[in-house]
Coordinates of C-alpha atoms and ligand atoms in Angstrom, one line a residue:
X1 CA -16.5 -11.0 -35.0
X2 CA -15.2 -7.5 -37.0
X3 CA -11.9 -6.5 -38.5
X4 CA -10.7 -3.3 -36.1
X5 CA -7.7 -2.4 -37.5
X6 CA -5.4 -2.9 -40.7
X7 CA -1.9 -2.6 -40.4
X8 CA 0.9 -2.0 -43.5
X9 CA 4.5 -2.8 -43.1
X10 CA 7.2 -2.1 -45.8
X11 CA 9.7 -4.4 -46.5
X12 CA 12.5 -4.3 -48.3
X13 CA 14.9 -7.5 -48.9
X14 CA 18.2 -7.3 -50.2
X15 CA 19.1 -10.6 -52.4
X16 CA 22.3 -12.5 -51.7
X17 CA 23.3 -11.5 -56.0
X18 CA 21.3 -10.4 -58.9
X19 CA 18.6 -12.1 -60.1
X20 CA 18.1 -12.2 -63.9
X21 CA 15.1 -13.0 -66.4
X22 CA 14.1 -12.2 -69.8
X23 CA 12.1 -8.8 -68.9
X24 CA 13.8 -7.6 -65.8
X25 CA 17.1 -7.7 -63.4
X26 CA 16.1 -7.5 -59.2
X27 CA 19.2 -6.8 -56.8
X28 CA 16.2 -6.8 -53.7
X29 CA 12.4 -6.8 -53.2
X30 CA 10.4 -4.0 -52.3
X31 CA 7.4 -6.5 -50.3
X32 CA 4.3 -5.0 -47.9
X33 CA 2.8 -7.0 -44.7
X34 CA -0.4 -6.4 -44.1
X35 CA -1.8 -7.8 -40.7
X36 CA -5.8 -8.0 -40.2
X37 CA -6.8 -7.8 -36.6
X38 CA -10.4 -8.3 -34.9
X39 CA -12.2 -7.5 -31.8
X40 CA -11.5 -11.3 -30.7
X41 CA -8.1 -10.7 -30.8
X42 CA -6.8 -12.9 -33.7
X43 CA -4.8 -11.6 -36.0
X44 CA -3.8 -12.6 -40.0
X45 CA -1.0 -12.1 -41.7
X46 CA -0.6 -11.4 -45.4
X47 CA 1.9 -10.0 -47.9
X48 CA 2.5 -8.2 -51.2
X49 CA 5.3 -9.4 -53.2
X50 CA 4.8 -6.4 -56.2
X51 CA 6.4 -7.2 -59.5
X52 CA 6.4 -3.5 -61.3
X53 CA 7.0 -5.6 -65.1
X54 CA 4.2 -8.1 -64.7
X55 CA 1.9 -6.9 -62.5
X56 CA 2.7 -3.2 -62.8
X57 CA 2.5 -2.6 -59.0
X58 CA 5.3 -1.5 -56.7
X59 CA 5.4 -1.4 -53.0
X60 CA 4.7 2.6 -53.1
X61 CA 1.3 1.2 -55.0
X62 CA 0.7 -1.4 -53.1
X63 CA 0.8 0.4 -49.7
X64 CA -1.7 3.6 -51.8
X65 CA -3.9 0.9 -52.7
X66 CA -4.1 -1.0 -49.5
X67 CA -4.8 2.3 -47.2
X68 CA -7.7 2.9 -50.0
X69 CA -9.5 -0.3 -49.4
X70 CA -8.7 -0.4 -45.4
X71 CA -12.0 1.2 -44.8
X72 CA -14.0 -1.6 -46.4
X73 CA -12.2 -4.1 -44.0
X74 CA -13.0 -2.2 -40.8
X75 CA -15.7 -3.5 -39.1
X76 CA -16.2 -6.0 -41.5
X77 CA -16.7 -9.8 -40.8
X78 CA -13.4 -11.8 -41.5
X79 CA -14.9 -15.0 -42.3
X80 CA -16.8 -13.1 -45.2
X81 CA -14.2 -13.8 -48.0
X82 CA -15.9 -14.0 -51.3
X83 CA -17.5 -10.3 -50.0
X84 CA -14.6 -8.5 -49.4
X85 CA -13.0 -9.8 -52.8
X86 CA -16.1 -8.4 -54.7
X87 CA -15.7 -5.1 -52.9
X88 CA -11.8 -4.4 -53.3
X89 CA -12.9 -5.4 -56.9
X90 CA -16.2 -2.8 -57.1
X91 CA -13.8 -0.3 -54.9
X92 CA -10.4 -0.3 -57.4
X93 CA -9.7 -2.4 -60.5
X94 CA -6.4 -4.4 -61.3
X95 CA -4.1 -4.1 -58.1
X96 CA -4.1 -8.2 -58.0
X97 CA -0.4 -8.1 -55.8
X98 CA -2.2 -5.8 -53.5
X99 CA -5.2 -7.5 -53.2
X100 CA -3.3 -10.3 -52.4
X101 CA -1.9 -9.6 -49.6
X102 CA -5.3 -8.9 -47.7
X103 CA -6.9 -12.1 -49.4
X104 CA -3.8 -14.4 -47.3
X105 CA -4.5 -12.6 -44.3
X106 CA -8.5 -13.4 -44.5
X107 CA -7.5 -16.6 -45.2
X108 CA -4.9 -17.1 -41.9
X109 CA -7.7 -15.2 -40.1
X110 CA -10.3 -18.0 -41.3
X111 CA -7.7 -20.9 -40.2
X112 CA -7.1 -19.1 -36.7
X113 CA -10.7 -18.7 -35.9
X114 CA -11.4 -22.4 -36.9
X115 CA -8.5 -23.3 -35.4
X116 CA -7.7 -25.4 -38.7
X117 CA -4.7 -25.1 -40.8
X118 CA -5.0 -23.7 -44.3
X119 CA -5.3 -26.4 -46.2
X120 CA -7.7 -27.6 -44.5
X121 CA -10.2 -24.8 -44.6
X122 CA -9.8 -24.9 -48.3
X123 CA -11.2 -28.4 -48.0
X124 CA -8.2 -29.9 -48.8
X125 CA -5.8 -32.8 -47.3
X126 CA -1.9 -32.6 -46.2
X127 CA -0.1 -33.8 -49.4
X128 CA 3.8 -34.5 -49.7
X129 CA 5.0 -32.1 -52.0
X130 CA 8.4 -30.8 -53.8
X131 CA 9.7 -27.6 -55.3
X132 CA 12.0 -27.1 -57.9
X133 CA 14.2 -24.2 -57.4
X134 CA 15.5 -21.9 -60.5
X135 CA 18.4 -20.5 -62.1
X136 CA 18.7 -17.3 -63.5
X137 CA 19.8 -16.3 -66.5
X138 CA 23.9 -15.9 -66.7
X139 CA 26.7 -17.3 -68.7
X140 CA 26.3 -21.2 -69.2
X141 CA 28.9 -21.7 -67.1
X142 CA 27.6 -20.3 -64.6
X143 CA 24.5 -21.8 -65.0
X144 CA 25.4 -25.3 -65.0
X145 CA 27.7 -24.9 -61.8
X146 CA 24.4 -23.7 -60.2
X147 CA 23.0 -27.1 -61.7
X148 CA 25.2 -29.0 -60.0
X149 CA 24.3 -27.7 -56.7
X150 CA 20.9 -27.9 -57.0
X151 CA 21.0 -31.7 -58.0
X152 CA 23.6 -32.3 -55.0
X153 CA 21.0 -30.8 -52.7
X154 CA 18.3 -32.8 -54.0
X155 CA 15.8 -30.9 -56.0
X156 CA 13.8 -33.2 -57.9
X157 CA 13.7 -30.7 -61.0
X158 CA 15.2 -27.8 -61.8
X159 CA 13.7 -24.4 -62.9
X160 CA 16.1 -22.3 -65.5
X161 CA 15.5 -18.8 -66.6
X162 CA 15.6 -18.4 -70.9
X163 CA 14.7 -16.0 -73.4
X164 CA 17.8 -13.9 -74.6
X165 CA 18.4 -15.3 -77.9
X166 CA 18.3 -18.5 -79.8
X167 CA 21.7 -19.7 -79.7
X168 CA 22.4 -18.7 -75.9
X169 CA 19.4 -20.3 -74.5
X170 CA 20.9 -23.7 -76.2
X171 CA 24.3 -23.2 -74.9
X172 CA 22.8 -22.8 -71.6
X173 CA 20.8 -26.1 -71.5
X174 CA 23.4 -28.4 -73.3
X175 CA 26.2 -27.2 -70.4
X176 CA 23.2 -27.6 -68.2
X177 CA 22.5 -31.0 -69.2
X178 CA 26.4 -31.7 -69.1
X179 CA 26.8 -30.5 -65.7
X180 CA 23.9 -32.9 -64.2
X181 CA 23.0 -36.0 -67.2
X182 CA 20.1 -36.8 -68.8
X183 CA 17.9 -37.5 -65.6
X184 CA 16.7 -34.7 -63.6
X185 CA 13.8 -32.5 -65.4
X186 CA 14.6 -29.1 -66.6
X187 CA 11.7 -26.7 -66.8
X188 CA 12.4 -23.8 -68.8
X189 CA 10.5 -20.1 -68.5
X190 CA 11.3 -17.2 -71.2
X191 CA 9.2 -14.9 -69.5
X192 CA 8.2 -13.8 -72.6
X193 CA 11.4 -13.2 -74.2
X194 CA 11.3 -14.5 -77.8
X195 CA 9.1 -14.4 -80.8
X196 CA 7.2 -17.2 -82.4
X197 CA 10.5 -18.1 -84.8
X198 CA 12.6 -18.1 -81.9
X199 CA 10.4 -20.0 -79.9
X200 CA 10.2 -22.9 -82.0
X201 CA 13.8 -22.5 -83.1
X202 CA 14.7 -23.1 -79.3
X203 CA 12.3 -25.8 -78.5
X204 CA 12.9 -27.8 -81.3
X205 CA 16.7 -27.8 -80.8
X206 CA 15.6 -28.8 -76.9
X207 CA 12.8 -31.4 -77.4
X208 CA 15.5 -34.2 -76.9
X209 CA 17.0 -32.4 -73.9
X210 CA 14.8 -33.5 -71.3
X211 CA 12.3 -30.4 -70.9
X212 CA 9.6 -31.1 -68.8
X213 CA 7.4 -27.5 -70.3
X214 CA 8.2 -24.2 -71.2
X215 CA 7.1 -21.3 -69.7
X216 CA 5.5 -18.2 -71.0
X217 CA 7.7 -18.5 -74.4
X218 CA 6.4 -15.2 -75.8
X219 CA 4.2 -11.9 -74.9
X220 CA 1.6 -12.2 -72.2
X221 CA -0.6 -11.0 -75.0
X222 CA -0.1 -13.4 -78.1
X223 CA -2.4 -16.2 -77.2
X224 CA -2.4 -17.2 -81.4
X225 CA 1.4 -17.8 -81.2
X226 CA 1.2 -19.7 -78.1
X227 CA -1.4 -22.0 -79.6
X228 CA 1.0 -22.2 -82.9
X229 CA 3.8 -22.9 -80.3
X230 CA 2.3 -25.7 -79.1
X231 CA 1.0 -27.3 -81.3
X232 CA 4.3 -27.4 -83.2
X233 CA 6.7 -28.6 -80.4
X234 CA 6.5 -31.8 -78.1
X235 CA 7.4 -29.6 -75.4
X236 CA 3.7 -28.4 -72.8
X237 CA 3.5 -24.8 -73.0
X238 CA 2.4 -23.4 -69.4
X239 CA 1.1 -19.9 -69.4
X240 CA 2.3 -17.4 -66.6
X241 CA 2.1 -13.8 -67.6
X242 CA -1.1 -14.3 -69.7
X243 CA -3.0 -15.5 -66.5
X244 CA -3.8 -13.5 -64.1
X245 CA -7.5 -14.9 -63.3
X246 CA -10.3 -17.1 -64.2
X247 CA -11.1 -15.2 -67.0
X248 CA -7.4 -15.8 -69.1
X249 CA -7.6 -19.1 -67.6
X250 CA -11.1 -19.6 -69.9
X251 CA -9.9 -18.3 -73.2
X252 CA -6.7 -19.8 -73.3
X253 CA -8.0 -23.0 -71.9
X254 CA -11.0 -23.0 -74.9
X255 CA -8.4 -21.5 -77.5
X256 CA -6.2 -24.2 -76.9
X257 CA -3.3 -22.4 -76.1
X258 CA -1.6 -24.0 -73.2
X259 CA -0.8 -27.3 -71.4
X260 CA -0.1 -26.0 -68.2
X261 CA -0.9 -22.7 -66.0
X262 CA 1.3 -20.9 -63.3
X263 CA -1.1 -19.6 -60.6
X264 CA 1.0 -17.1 -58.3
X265 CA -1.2 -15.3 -55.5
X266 CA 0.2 -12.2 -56.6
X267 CA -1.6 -12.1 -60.0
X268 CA -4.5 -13.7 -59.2
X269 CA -5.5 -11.5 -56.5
X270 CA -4.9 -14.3 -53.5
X271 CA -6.0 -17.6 -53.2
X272 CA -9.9 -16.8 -53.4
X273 CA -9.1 -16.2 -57.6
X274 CA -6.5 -18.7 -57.7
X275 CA -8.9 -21.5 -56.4
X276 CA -11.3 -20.1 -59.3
X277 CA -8.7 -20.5 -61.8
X278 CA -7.7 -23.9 -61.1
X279 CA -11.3 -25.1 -60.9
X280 CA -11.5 -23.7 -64.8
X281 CA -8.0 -25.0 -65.5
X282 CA -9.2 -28.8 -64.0
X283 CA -12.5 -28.6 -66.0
X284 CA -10.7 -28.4 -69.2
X285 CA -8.2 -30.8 -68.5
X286 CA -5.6 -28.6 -67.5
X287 CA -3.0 -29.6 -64.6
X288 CA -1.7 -26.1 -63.1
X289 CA 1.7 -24.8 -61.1
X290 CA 1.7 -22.9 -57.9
X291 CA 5.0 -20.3 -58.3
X292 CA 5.7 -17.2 -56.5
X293 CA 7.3 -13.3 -57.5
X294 CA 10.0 -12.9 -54.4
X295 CA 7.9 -13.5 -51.4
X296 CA 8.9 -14.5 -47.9
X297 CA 8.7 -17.9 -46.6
X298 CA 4.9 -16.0 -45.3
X299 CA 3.6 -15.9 -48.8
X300 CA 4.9 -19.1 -49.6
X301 CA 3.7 -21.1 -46.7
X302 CA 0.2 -20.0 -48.1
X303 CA 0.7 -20.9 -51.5
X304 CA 2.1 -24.2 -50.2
X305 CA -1.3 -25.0 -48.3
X306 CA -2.8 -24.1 -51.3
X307 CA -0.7 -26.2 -53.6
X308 CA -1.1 -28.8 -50.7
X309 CA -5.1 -28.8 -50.8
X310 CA -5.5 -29.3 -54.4
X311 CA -4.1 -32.1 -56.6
X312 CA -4.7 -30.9 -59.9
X313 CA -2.0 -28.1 -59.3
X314 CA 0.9 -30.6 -60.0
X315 CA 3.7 -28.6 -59.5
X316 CA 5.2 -26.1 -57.2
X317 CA 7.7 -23.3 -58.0
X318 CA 8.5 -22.0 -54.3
X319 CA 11.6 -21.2 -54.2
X320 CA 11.8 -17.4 -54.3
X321 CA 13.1 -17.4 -50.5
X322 CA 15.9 -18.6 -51.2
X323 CA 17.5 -15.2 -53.0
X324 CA 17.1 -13.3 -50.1
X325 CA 19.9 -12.4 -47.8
X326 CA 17.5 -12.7 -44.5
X327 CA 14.4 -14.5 -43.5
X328 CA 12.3 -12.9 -40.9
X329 CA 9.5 -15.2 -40.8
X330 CA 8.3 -17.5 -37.5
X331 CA 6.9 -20.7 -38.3
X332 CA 5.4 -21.5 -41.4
X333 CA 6.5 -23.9 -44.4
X334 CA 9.8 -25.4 -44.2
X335 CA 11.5 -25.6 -48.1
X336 CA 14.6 -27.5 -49.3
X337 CA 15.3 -30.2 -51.9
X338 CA 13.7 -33.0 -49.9
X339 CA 10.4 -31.4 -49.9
X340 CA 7.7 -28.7 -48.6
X341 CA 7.0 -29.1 -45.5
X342 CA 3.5 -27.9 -43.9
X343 CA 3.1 -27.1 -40.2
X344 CA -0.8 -28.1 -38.6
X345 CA -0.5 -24.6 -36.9
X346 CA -4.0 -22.9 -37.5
X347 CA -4.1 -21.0 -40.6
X348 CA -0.8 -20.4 -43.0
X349 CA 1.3 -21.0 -39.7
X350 CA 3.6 -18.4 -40.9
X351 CA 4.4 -14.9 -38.5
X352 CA 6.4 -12.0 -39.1
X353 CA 9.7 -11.8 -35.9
X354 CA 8.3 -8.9 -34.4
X355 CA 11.2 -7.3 -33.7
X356 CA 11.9 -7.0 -37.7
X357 CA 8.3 -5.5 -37.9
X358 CA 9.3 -3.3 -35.4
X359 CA 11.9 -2.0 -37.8
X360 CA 9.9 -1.9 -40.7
X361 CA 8.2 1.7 -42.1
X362 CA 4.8 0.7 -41.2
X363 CA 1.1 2.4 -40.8
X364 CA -2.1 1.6 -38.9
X365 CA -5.4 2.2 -40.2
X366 CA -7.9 1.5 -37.2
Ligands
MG1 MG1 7.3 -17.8 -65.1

């Protein structure tokens, strides 16, 4: 069986208000679909979820990059994944978003042929899982109403954006923690927003708050503060920004940097990476995170069979559908505060409505 044609779709999702973090502010996301189809007439479905302060890609990128490596995919066998990573890697460096996107679709391709559902052509089982879902950052009052919704719709822990300044990021967790009592975990993410005197400044004030981790508390780049971090606050550091692949997952895992890791697809270059970073992650002891940029239900449905076919990545953060003031996907994973919920549908068992791809600014490379 060959690949005979790549197609790209742009699209662009308007949020229902702003989204706020440390580093950026998103009023819509600029995504790509990229849809594999062979001679036998499957098809897989992938998408590009570019974050231009993390990953440095943006859909103008994504959709250069992707027509770039399209030949390498024609005529190519589908089912030869660890291949065609090592030649988008030997054909362009970096581009992980974009890589991503043709990494889910092998791996929807390899489900459909097989006629398995992703999790279990990763070798893995159909677990019951939950998300959190997050709260941007905003004035405390805001945040805490937000609070109070989340716990009335049953989200087992909720997700709140940080990293302004010292004494805002304490207002916002004490009226949090007013808003919703002592019970529910908060997981807090600066997204690289403070330095080290901040950092432990806010987390000490917070150990007693019920923090399940911290995210990212300063620059992707500052592996010696993180280790300092953590080993001076009760609080598990995760690392997000500073892994991207196996590689950061090594050092900070031997430096002793982190408690946690937040695997997203659209850093580590699709699942392929993401299953190599949670192998080095599980060797050393490390439990990791699934989370996601602003994909679709599509990109999430794969990161949820994902999620679902390894237990070492004990927590999910896929929620990012939920800003987004449409949802054009068919099928896939269904999300609220009860639970993820997988479909046995071969491969990520999510589609694209075709009449929205219609609409979308697309291209075919065949
Ligand atoms: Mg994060």
């Amino acid at each position: 069986m060959r690949i005979i044609s790549v197609e790209l779709f742009k699209a662009d999702i308007a949020y229902h208000a702003p989204f706020r973090i440390a580093i950026s502010e998103s009023t819509s996301t600029e995504n790509v679909f990229v849809r594999l189809t062979t001679d036998a007439g499957f098809y897989g479905m992938g998408e590009a979820s570019p974050t231009r302060a993390i990953v440095g890609e943006t859909q103008a990128s994504v959709v250069e990059t992707a027509k770039e490596l399209s030949p390498l995919f024609l005529g190519s066998d589908p089912l030869d994944i660890e291949g065609l990573v090592r030649r988008m890697d030997a054909c362009r460096g970096g581009q992980p978003t974009c890589k991503s996107a043709f990494d889910m679709a092998l791996y929807d391709l390899a489900g459909k042929i097989q006629g398995l559902p992703l999790y279990a052509v990763l070798g893995g089982g159909k677990r019951d899982f939950w998300t959190d879902n997050t709260i941007g950052i905003d004035t405390p009052e805001v945040m805490a109403k937000k609070a109070a919704v989340f716990q009335a719709d049953r989200y087992q822990a909720i997700k709140v954006k940080l990293g302004t300044n010292r004494d805002d990021d304490i207002d916002r967790i004490r009226a949090i923690r007013a808003a919703v009592g002592d019970e529910i975990p908060l997981r807090i993410d600066a997204n690289q927003g403070w330095d080290y005197q901040t950092a432990i400044a806010v987390l000490k004030a917070l150990e007693p708050m019920g923090i399940e981790y911290c995210e990212q508390p300063v620059a992707h780049w500052d592996y010696a503060n993180m280790k300092r971090i953590r080993e001076r606050t009760t609080i598990p550091i995760m690392a997000d920004e500073s892994v991207f692949d196996h590689h950061d997952a090594f050092k900070l895992a031997t430096q002793g940097c982190v408690d946690y890791i937040n695997i997203k697809l659209a850093k580590s270059g699709g699942i392929h990476k993401a299953l190599k970073i949670n192998a080095v992650a599980e060797a050393a002891g490390i439990a990791c995170m699934v989370g996601s940029m602003s994909e679709t239900r599509l990109g999430l449905s794969a990161a949820a069979h994902l999620v679902s076919a390894r237990p070492n990545i004990r927590f999910a953060d896929l929620d990012t559908h939920f800003d987004h003031a449409i949802d054009p996907v068919v099928g896939g994973v269904e999300i609220d505060g009860a639970g993820v919920r997988l479909t046995d549908t071969p491969g990520h068992g999510a589609d694209i409505d075709p009449g929205y791809l219609d609409a979308c600014e697309s291209v075919k490379i065949d």
